[in-house]
Short mmCIF file of C-alpha atoms in Angstrom, two decimals:
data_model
loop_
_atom_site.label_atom_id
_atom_site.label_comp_id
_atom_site.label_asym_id
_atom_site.label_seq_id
_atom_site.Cartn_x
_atom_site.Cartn_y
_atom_site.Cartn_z
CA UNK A 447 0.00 0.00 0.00
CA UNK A 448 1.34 3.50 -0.65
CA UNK A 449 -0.50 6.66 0.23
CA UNK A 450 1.46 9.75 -0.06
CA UNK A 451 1.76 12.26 2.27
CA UNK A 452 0.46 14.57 0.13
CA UNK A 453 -2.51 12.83 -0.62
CA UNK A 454 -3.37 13.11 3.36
CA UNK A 455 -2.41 16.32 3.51
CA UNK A 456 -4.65 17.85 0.69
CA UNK A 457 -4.50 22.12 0.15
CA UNK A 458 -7.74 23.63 -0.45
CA UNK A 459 -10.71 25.42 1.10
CA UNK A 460 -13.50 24.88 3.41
CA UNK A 461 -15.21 23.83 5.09
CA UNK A 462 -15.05 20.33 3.95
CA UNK A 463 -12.74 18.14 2.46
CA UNK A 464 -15.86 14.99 1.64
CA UNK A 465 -18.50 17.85 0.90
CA UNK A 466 -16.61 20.48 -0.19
CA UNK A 467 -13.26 19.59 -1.89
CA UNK A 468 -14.54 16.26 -3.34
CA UNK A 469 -17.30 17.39 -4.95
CA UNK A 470 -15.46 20.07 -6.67
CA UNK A 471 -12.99 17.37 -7.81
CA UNK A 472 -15.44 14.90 -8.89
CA UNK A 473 -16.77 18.10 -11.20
CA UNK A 474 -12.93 18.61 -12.71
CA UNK A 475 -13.12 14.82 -13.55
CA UNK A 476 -16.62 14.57 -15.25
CA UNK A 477 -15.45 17.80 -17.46
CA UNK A 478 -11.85 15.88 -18.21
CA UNK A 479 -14.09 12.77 -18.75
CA UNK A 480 -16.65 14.87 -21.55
CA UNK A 481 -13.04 15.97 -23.47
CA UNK A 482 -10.81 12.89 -23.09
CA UNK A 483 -13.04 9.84 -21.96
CA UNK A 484 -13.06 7.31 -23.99
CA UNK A 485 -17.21 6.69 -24.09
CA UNK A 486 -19.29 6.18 -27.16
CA UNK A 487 -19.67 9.57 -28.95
CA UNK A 488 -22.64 9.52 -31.18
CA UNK A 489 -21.67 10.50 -34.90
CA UNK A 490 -21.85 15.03 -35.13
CA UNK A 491 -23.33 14.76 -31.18
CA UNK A 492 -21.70 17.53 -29.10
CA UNK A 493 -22.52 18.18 -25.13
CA UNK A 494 -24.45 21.26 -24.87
CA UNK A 495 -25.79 20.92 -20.80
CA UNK A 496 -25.20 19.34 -17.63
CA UNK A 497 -26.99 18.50 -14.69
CA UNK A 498 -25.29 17.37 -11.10
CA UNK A 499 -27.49 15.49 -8.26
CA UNK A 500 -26.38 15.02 -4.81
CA UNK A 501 -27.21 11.54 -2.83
CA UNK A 502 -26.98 10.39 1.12
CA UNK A 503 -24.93 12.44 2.93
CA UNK A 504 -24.19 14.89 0.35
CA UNK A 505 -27.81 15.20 -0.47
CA UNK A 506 -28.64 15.75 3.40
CA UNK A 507 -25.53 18.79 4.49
CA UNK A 508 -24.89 20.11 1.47
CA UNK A 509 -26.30 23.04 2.00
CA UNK A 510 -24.69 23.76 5.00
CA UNK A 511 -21.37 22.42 3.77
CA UNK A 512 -21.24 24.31 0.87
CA UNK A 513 -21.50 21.24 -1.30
CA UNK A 514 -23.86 23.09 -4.43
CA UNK A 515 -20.83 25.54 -4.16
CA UNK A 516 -17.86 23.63 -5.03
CA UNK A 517 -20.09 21.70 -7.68
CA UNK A 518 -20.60 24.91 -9.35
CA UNK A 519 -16.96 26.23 -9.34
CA UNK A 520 -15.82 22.98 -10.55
CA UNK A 521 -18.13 22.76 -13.57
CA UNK A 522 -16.32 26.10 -14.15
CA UNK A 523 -13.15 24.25 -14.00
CA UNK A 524 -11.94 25.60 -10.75
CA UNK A 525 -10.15 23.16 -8.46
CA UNK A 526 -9.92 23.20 -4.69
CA UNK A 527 -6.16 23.91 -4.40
CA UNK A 528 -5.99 26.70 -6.55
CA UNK A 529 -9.31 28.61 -6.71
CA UNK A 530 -9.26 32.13 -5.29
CA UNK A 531 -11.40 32.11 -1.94
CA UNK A 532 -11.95 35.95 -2.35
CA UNK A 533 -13.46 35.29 -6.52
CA UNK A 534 -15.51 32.10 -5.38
CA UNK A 535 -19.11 33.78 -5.00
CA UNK A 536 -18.84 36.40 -8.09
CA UNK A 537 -18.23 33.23 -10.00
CA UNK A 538 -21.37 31.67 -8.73
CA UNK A 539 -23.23 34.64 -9.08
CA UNK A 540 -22.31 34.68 -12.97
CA UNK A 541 -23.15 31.63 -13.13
CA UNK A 542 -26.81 32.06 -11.79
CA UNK A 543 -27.06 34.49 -13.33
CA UNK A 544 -26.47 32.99 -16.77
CA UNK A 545 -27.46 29.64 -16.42
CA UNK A 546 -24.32 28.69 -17.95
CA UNK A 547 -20.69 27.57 -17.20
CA UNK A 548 -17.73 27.88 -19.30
CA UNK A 549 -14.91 25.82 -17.84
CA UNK A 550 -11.60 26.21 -20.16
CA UNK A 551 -11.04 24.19 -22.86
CA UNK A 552 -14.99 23.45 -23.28
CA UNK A 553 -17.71 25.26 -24.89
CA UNK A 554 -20.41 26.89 -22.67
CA UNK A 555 -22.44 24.27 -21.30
CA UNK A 556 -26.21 24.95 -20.19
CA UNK A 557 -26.42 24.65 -16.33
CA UNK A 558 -29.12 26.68 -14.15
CA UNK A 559 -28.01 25.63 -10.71
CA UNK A 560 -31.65 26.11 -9.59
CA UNK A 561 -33.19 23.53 -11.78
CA UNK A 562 -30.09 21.52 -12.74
CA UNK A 563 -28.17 20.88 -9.16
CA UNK A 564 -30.94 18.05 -7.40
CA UNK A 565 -30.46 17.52 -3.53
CA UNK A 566 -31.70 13.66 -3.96
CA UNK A 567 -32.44 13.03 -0.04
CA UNK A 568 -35.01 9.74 -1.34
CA UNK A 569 -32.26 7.95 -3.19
CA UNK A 570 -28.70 6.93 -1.91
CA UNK A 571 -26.64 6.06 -4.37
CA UNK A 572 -25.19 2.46 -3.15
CA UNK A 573 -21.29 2.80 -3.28
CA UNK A 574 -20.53 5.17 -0.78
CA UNK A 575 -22.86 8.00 1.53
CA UNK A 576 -21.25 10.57 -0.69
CA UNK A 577 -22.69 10.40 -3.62
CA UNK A 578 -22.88 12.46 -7.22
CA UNK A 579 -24.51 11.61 -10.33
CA UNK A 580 -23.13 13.89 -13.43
CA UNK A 581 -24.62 13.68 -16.88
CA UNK A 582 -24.24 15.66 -19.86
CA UNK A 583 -27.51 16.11 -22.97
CA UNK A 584 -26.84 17.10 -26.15
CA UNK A 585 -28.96 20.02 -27.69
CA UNK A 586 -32.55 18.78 -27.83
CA UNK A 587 -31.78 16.78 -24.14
CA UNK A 588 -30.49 13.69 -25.34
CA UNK A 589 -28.24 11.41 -22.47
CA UNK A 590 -24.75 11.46 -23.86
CA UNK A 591 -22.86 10.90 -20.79
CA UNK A 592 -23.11 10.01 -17.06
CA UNK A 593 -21.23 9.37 -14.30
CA UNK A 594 -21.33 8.61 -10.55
CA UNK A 595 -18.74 9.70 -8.07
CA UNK A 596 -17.91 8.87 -4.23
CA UNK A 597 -16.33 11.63 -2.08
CA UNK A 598 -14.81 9.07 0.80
CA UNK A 599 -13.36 11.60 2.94
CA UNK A 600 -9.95 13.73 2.82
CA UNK A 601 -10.86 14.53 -0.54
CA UNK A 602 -10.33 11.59 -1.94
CA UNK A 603 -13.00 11.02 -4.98
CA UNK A 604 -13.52 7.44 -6.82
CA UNK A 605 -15.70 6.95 -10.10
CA UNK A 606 -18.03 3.87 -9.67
CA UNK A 607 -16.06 1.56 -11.64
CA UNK A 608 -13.06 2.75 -9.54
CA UNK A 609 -14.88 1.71 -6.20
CA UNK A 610 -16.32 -1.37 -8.00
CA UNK A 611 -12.80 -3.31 -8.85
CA UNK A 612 -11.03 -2.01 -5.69
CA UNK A 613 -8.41 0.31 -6.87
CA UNK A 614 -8.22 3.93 -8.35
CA UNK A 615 -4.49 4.08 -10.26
CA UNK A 616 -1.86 2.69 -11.39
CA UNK A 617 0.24 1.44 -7.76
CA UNK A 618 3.75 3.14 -9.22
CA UNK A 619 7.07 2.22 -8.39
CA UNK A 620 7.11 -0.59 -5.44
CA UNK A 621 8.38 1.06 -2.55
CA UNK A 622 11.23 -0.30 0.23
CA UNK A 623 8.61 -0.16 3.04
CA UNK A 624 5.34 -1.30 1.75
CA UNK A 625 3.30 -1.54 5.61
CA UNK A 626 -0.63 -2.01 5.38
CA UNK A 627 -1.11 -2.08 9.05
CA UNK A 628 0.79 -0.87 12.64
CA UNK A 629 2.20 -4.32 12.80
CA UNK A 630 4.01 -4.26 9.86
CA UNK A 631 4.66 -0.65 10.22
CA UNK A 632 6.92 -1.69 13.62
CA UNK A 633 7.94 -5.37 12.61
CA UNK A 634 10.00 -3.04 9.61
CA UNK A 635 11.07 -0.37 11.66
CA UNK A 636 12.71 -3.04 13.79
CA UNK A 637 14.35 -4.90 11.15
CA UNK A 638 15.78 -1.76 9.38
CA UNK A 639 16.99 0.39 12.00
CA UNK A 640 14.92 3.17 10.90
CA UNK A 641 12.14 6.00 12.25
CA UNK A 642 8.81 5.71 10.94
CA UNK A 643 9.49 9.06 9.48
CA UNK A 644 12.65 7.76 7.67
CA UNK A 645 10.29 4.65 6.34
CA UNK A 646 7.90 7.01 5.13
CA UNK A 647 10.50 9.65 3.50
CA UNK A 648 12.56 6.56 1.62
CA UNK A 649 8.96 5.48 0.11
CA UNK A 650 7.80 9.02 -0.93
CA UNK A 651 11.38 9.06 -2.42
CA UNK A 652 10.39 6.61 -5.03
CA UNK A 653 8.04 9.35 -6.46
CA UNK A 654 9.82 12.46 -6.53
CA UNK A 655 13.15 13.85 -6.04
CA UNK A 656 14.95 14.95 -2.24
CA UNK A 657 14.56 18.55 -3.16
CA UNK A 658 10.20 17.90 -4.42
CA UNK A 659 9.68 16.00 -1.17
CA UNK A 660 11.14 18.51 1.43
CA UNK A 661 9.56 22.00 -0.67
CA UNK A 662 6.16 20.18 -0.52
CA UNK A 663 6.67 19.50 3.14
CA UNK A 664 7.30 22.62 3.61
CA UNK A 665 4.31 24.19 1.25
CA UNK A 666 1.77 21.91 3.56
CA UNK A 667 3.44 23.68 6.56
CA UNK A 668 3.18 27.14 5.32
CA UNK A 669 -0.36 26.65 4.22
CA UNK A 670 -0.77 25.72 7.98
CA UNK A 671 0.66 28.65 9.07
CA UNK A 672 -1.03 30.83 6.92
CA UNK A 673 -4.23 29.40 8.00
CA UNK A 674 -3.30 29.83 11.48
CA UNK A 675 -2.56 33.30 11.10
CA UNK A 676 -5.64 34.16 9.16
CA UNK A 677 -7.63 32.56 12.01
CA UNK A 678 -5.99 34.94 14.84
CA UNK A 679 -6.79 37.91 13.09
CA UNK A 680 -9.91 37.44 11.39
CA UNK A 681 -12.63 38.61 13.41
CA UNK A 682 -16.48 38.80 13.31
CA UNK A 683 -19.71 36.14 12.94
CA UNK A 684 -19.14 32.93 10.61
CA UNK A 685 -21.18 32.39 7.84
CA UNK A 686 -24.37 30.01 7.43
CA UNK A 687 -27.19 31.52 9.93
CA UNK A 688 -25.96 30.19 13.81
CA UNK A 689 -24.79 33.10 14.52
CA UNK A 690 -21.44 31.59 15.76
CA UNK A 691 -18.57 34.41 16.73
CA UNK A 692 -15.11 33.88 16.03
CA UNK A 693 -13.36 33.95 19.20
CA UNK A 694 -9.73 32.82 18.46
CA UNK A 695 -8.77 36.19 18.35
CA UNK A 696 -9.82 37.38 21.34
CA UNK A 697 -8.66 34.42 23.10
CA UNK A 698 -4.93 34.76 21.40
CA UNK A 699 -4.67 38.30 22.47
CA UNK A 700 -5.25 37.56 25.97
CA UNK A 701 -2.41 34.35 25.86
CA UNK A 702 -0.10 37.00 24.08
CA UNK A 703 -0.42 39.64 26.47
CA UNK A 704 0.17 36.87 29.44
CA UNK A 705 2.94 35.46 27.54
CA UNK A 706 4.68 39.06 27.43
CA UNK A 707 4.10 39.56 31.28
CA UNK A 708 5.66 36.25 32.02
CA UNK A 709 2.03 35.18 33.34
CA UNK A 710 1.19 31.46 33.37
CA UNK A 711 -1.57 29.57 34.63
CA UNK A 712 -1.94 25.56 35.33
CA UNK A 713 -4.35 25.23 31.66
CA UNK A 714 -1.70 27.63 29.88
CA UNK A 715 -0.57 24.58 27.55
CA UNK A 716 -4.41 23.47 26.61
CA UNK A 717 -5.19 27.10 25.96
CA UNK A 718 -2.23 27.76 23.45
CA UNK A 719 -3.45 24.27 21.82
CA UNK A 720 -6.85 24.96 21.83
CA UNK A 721 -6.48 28.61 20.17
CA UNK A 722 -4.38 27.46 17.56
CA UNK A 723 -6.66 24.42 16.42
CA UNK A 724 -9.84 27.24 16.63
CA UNK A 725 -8.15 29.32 14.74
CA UNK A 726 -7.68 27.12 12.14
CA UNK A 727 -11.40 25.74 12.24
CA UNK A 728 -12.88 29.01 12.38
CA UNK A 729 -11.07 29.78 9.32
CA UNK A 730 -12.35 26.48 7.45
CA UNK A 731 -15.81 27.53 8.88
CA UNK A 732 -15.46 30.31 6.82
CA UNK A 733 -14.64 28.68 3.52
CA UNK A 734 -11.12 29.65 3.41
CA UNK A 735 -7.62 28.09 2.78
CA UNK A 736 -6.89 25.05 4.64
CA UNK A 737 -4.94 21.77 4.88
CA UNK A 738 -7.14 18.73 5.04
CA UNK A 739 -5.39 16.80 8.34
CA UNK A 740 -6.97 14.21 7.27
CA UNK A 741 -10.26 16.19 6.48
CA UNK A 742 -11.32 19.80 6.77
CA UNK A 743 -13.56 19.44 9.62
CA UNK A 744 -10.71 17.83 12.17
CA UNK A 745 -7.99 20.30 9.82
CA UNK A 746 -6.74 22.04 13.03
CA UNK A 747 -5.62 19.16 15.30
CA UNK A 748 -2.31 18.43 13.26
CA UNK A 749 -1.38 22.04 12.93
CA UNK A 750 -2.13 23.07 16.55
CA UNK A 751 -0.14 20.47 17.63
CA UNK A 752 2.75 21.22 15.25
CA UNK A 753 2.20 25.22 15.89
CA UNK A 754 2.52 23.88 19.81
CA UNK A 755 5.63 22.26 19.32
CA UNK A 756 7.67 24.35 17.16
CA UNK A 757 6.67 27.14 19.80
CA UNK A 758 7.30 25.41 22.95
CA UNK A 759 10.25 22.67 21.91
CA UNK A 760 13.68 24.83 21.80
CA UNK A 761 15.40 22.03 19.43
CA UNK A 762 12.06 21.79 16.96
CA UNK A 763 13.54 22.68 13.58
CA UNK A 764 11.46 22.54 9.88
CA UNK A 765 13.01 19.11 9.56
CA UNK A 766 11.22 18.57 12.95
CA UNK A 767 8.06 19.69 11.07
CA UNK A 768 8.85 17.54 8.11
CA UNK A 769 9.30 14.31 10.16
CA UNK A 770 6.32 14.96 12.13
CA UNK A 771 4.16 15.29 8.74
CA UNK A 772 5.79 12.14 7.64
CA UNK A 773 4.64 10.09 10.85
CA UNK A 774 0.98 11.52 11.07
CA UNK A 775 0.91 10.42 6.88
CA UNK A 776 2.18 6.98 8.02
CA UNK A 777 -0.51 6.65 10.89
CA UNK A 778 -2.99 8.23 8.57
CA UNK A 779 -2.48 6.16 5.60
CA UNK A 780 -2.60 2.77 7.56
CA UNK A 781 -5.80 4.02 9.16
CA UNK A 782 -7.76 5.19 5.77
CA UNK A 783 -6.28 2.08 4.34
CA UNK A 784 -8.20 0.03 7.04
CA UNK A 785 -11.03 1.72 8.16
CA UNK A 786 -11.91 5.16 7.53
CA UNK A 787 -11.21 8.63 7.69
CA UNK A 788 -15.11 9.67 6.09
CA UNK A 789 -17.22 11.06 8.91
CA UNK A 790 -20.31 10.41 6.72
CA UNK A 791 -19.14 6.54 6.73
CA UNK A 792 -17.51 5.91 10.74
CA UNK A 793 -18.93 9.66 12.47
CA UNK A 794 -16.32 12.06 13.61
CA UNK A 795 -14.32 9.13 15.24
CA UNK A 796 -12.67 8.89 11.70
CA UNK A 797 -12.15 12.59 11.26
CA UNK A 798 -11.10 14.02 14.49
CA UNK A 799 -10.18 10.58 15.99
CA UNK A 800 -7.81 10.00 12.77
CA UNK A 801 -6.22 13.37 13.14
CA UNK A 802 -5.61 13.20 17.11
CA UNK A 803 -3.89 9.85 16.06
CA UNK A 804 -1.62 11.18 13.74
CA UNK A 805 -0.94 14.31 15.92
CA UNK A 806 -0.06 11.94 18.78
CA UNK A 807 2.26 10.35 17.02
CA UNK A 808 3.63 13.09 15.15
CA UNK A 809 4.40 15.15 18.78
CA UNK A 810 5.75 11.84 20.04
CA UNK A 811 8.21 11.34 17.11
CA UNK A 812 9.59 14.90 17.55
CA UNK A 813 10.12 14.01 21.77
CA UNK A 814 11.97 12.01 20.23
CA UNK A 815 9.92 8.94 20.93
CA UNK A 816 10.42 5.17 19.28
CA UNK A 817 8.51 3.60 16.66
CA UNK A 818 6.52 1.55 19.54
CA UNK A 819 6.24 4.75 21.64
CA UNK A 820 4.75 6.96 18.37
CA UNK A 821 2.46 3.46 17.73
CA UNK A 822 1.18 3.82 21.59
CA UNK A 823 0.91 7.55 21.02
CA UNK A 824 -1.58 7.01 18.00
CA UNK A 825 -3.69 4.17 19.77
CA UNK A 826 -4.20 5.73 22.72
CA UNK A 827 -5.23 8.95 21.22
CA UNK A 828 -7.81 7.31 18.86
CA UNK A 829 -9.01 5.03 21.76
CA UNK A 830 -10.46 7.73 23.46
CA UNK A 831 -12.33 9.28 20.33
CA UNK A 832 -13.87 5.60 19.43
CA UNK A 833 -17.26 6.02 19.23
CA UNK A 834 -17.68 9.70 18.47
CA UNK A 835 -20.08 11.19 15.99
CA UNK A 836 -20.95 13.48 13.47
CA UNK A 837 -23.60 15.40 13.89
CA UNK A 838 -23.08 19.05 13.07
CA UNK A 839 -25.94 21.51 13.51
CA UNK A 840 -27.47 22.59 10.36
CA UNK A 841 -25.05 20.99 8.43
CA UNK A 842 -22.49 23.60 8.91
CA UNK A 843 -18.71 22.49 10.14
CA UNK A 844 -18.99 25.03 13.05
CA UNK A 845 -20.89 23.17 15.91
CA UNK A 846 -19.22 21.06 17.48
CA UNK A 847 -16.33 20.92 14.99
CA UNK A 848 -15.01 24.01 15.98
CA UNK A 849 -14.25 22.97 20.01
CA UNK A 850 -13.81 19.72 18.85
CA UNK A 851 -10.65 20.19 17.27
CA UNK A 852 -9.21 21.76 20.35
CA UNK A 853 -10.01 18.90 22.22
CA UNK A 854 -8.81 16.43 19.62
CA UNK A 855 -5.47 18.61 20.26
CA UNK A 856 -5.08 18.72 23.45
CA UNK A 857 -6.35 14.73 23.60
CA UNK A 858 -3.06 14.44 21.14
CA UNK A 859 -0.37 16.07 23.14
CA UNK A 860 -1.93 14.11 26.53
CA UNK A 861 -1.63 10.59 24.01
CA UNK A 862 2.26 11.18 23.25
CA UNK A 863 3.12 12.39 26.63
CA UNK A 864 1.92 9.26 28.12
CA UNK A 865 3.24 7.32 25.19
CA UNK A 866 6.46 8.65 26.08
CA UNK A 867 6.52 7.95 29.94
CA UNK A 868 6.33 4.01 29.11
CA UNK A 869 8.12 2.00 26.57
CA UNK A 870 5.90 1.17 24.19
CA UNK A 871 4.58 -2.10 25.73
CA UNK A 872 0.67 -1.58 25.88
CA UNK A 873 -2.17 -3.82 25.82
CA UNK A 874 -4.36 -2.93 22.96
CA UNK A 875 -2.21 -2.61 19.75
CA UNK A 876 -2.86 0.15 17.36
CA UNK A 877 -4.82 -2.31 14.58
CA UNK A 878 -7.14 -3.31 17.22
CA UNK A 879 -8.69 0.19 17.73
CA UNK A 880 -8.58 0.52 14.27
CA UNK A 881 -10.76 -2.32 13.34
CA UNK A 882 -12.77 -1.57 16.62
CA UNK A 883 -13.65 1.85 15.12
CA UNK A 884 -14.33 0.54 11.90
CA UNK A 885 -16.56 -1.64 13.42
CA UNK A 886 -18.37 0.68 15.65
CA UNK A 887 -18.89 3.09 12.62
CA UNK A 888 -20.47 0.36 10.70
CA UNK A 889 -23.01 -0.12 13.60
CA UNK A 890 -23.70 3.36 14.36
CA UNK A 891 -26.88 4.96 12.88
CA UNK A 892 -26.69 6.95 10.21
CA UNK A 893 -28.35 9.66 12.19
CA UNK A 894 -25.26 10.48 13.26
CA UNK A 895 -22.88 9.94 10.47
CA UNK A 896 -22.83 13.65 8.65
CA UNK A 897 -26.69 13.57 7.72
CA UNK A 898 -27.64 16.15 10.68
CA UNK A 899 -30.83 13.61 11.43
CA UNK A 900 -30.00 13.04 14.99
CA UNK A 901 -27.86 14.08 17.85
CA UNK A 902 -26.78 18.07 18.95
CA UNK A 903 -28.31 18.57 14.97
CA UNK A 904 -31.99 18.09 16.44
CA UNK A 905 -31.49 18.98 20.14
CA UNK A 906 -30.17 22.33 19.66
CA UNK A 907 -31.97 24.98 18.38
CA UNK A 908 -30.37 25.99 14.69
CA UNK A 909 -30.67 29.77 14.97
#
C-alpha cells in the first residue's frame, strides 16, 4: 500500500474536504471525462448541458457544507487547491445568473443551478454515503454521458467503476517499506533500523526527487501557518445563519499579552493548543484556505499540535516539522487504508479521531519517541475518540467541529506524553482500535454519520 503524504495532507478550502473539496474534484473529472473519456460519442453529437445530483450524505448537508458551491466552481473548472477564496461567490453569481458555465477548454455548457443541481435526499446512491450523479444532454436533451462519483473523505473522490474493482491508479514504483497495518509498520522499523518518518520519506522518495519531497513538506506547513494566522486575526460572525462568533482572536490576544508579562496559569498549555486548532477551524468555517489533516472538519488538530511544538520545543527545527508530517501520513495512511477517515461513513471518530492519532504520534516522534512509543501515542489517542459522531448543527462544520478540534489537540499532546513515559509495551495494539472503530462506525446509525438527522443537529436549536 502506498498513500502519499500529500494525498493526506490535501490544500484547499473549506469547510469540507468529503463535501466540499470532493465534490469540486469529482466536477474537474466529469469535465476531463466529456473531453478525453473514452465513451461512445454519437456520430456530429456535441454536449451542450449538464446537470449534477447530490445523494446520502451529500444530499442531506450540502447546503450547510457548501456542497452546491464547489459543484458549481468545478463545472467552471476551478479546483480546490488553486481557486481564489476571495473570486468564489462572483463566479457563482455569474453563473446564476447565466445559467451557464464555461470551464476552459470546453464550450459553454447549459447549467441553471436552480433547476439543474438536485439535492436527492429519497435515493442513496449504493457505493458510498457521498454520492454524485453527473450527466451531460446534447442540444434537444439527449443522455450522452453520465457518471457517478464517491467523495470518501480527505478529498479523496472514486468513479463507480473505480470503487467497483477495488483500486483507483496505477500502484507506481514498489516502494522499500510497503506496511498495510501498525504491525508491519513496527515489525519493519525493527528490522531496518529506521524512524517511521525515515520509512515514510525513503517510500515518498520513489516518487519524486529529495529537493520535491522537502519544498512540498514545507508548502503543507506554510499553508498551515497561513491558516493559522488568518484565524488569529480574522474577526467577526461565521457564515451560514448560527450566529457563531469567532473567538480565536480574542482568546490569542489575551495568551499574548500573558505570555509578554511572564504570566502562566496551570491550563496555559491546553489554551495555546486549543487557540491554535480554533483558529484554524474558524477559518475552514469560513470557507477559506486550509490543509485537510486528514479532512477539513478535524484540519486544526495536526497544525495546533505542530504550531505547539515548534513554539514550545527549543530544538524543533522545519526538519522537525517535516518528520512529524511524515509520521501523522504513516498513521494516517494505515488508518484510511483500514477503516476510515469519512465522517459520513464511521462519524467524527474517523475525522477528528484519525487526526488526534496522527498528531499523537507526530508530537511523540519529535520528543523524540520510538517507533513503539509513536504506535502507543496514536492508539491511545484514537481510543479515546472511538465512538464519536458526526452530527453538526445545520449541516455547517462550526458546531461542534469548531471545540472539537481543540479537544482532539489537546487529547493528542496528553496521548504522546503518556506514550512517552512508558516504553511502548501496551495492551491494545494500534490495529485493534482501528478495526474496533471501523466496526463501531459500521453499527452506528446513520443519524449520526454527517446527515444532521440526529444528535446536537436536532437537540439544539439551529438559529
Amino acid at each position: 500500500m502506498f498513500l502519499s503524504v500529500f494525498e493526506i495532507f490535501k490544500i484547499g478550502i473549506g469547510p469540507s474536504s468529503s463535501h466540499t473539496m470532493g465534490p469540486m474534484t469529482a466536477a474537474n473529472r466529469f469535465l476531463d471525462e466529456i473531453r478525453t473519456g473514452d465513451w461512445p460519442r454519437p456520430p456530429g453529437a456535441t454536449v451542450a448541458a449538464l446537470t449534477a445530483s447530490l445523494h446520502g450524505s451529500l444530499a442531506f448537508t450540502g447546503v450547510g457544507h457548501g456542497t452546491g458551491r464547489a459543484i458549481i466552481l468545478g463545472l467552471c473548472g476551478e479546483a480546490p487547491d488553486s481557486v481564489d477564496p476571495d473570486r468564489m461567490d462572483a463566479i457563482i453569481a455569474e453563473v446564476e445568473a447565466t445559467g451557464t458555465v464555461t470551464p476552459p477548454g470546453h464550450p459553454a455548457y447549459r447549467f441553471a443551478p436552480q433547476r439543474d443541481l438536485v439535492y436527492d435526499k429519497a435515493n442513496a446512491l449504493p457505493g458510498h454515503p457521498n454520492g454524485m450523479r453527473f450527466s451531460a444532454f446534447d442540444a434537444d436533451g439527449g443522455l450522452l454521458l453520465r457518471r457517478v462519483y464517491y467523495s470518501v473523505g480527505g478529498g479523496f473522490v472514486v468513479s463507480e467503476a473505480e470503487l467497483a474493482r477495488g483500486s483507483v491508479a496505477d500502484p507506481g514504483p514498489e516502494i522499500p517499506y510497503p506496511f498495510t497495518s501498525a504491525a508491519e509498520m513496527l515489525e519493519m522499523a525493527a528490522r531496518s533500523g529506521l524512524s517511521i518518518a525515515q520509512m515514510k520519506r525513503a517510500n515518498e522518495l520513489t516518487r519524486r526527487s529529495p529537493r520535491d519531497l522537502d519544498a512540498g513538506l514545507d508548502a503543507i506547513w506554510a499553508a498551515m501557518e497561513g491558516c493559522i494566522e488568518r484565524g488569529l486575526r480574522s474577526e467577526g460572525i461565521l457564515p451560514g445563519g448560527l450566529k457563531v462568533r469567532r473567538r480565536a482572536p480574542a482568546i490569542h490576544a489575551g495568551l499574548a499579552a500573558d505570555w509578554q508579562r511572564n504570566i502562566l496559569n496551570p491550563m496555559t498549555a491546553n489554551d495555546w493548543l486549543s487557540v491554535y486548532a480554533m483558529a484554524v477551524n474558524e477559518e475552514n468555517a469560513a470557507g477559506g484556505r486550509v490543509v485537510t489533516a486528514p479532512t477539513n472538519g478535524a484540519a486544526g488538530v495536526m497544525p495546533a499540535v505542530l504550531t505547539y511544538i515548534m513554539k514550545f520545543e527549543a530544538r524543533a527545527t522545519r526538519q522537525t516539522i517535516r518528520d512529524m508530517l511524515l509520521t501523522a501520513a504513516a498513521i494516517g495512511g494505515i488508518i484510511k487504508h483500514n477503516a476510515s477517515i469519512s465522517g459520513a461513513e464511521v462519524g467524527c471518530q474517523g475525522e477528528v479521531g484519525s487526526a488526534a492519532a496522527m498528531a499523537a504520534a507526530a508530537a511523540c516522534a519529535a520528543m523524540g519517541g520510538t517507533p513503539a512509543q509513536i504506535e502507543n501515542a496514536a492508539e491511545i489517542a484514537l481510543e479515546h475518540h472511538l465512538g464519536m459522531t458526526c452530527d453538526p448543527v445545520r449541516g455547517l462544520v462550526q458546531i461542534p467541529c469548531i471545540e472539537r478540534n481543540a479537544f482532539g489537540a489537546v487529547k493528542a499532546v496528553t496521548a504522546a506524553s503518556l506514550a512517552m513515559k512508558g516504553d511502548g509495551v501496551h495492551a491494545v495494539p494500534l490495529d485493534a482500535c482501528i478495526e474496533t472503530m471501523r466496526q463501531t462506525g459500521r453499527d452506528m446509525s446513520d443519524k449520526y454519520k454527517e446527515t444532521s438527522l440526529g444528535g446536537l443537529a436536532v437537540n439544539v436549536p439551529d438559529c
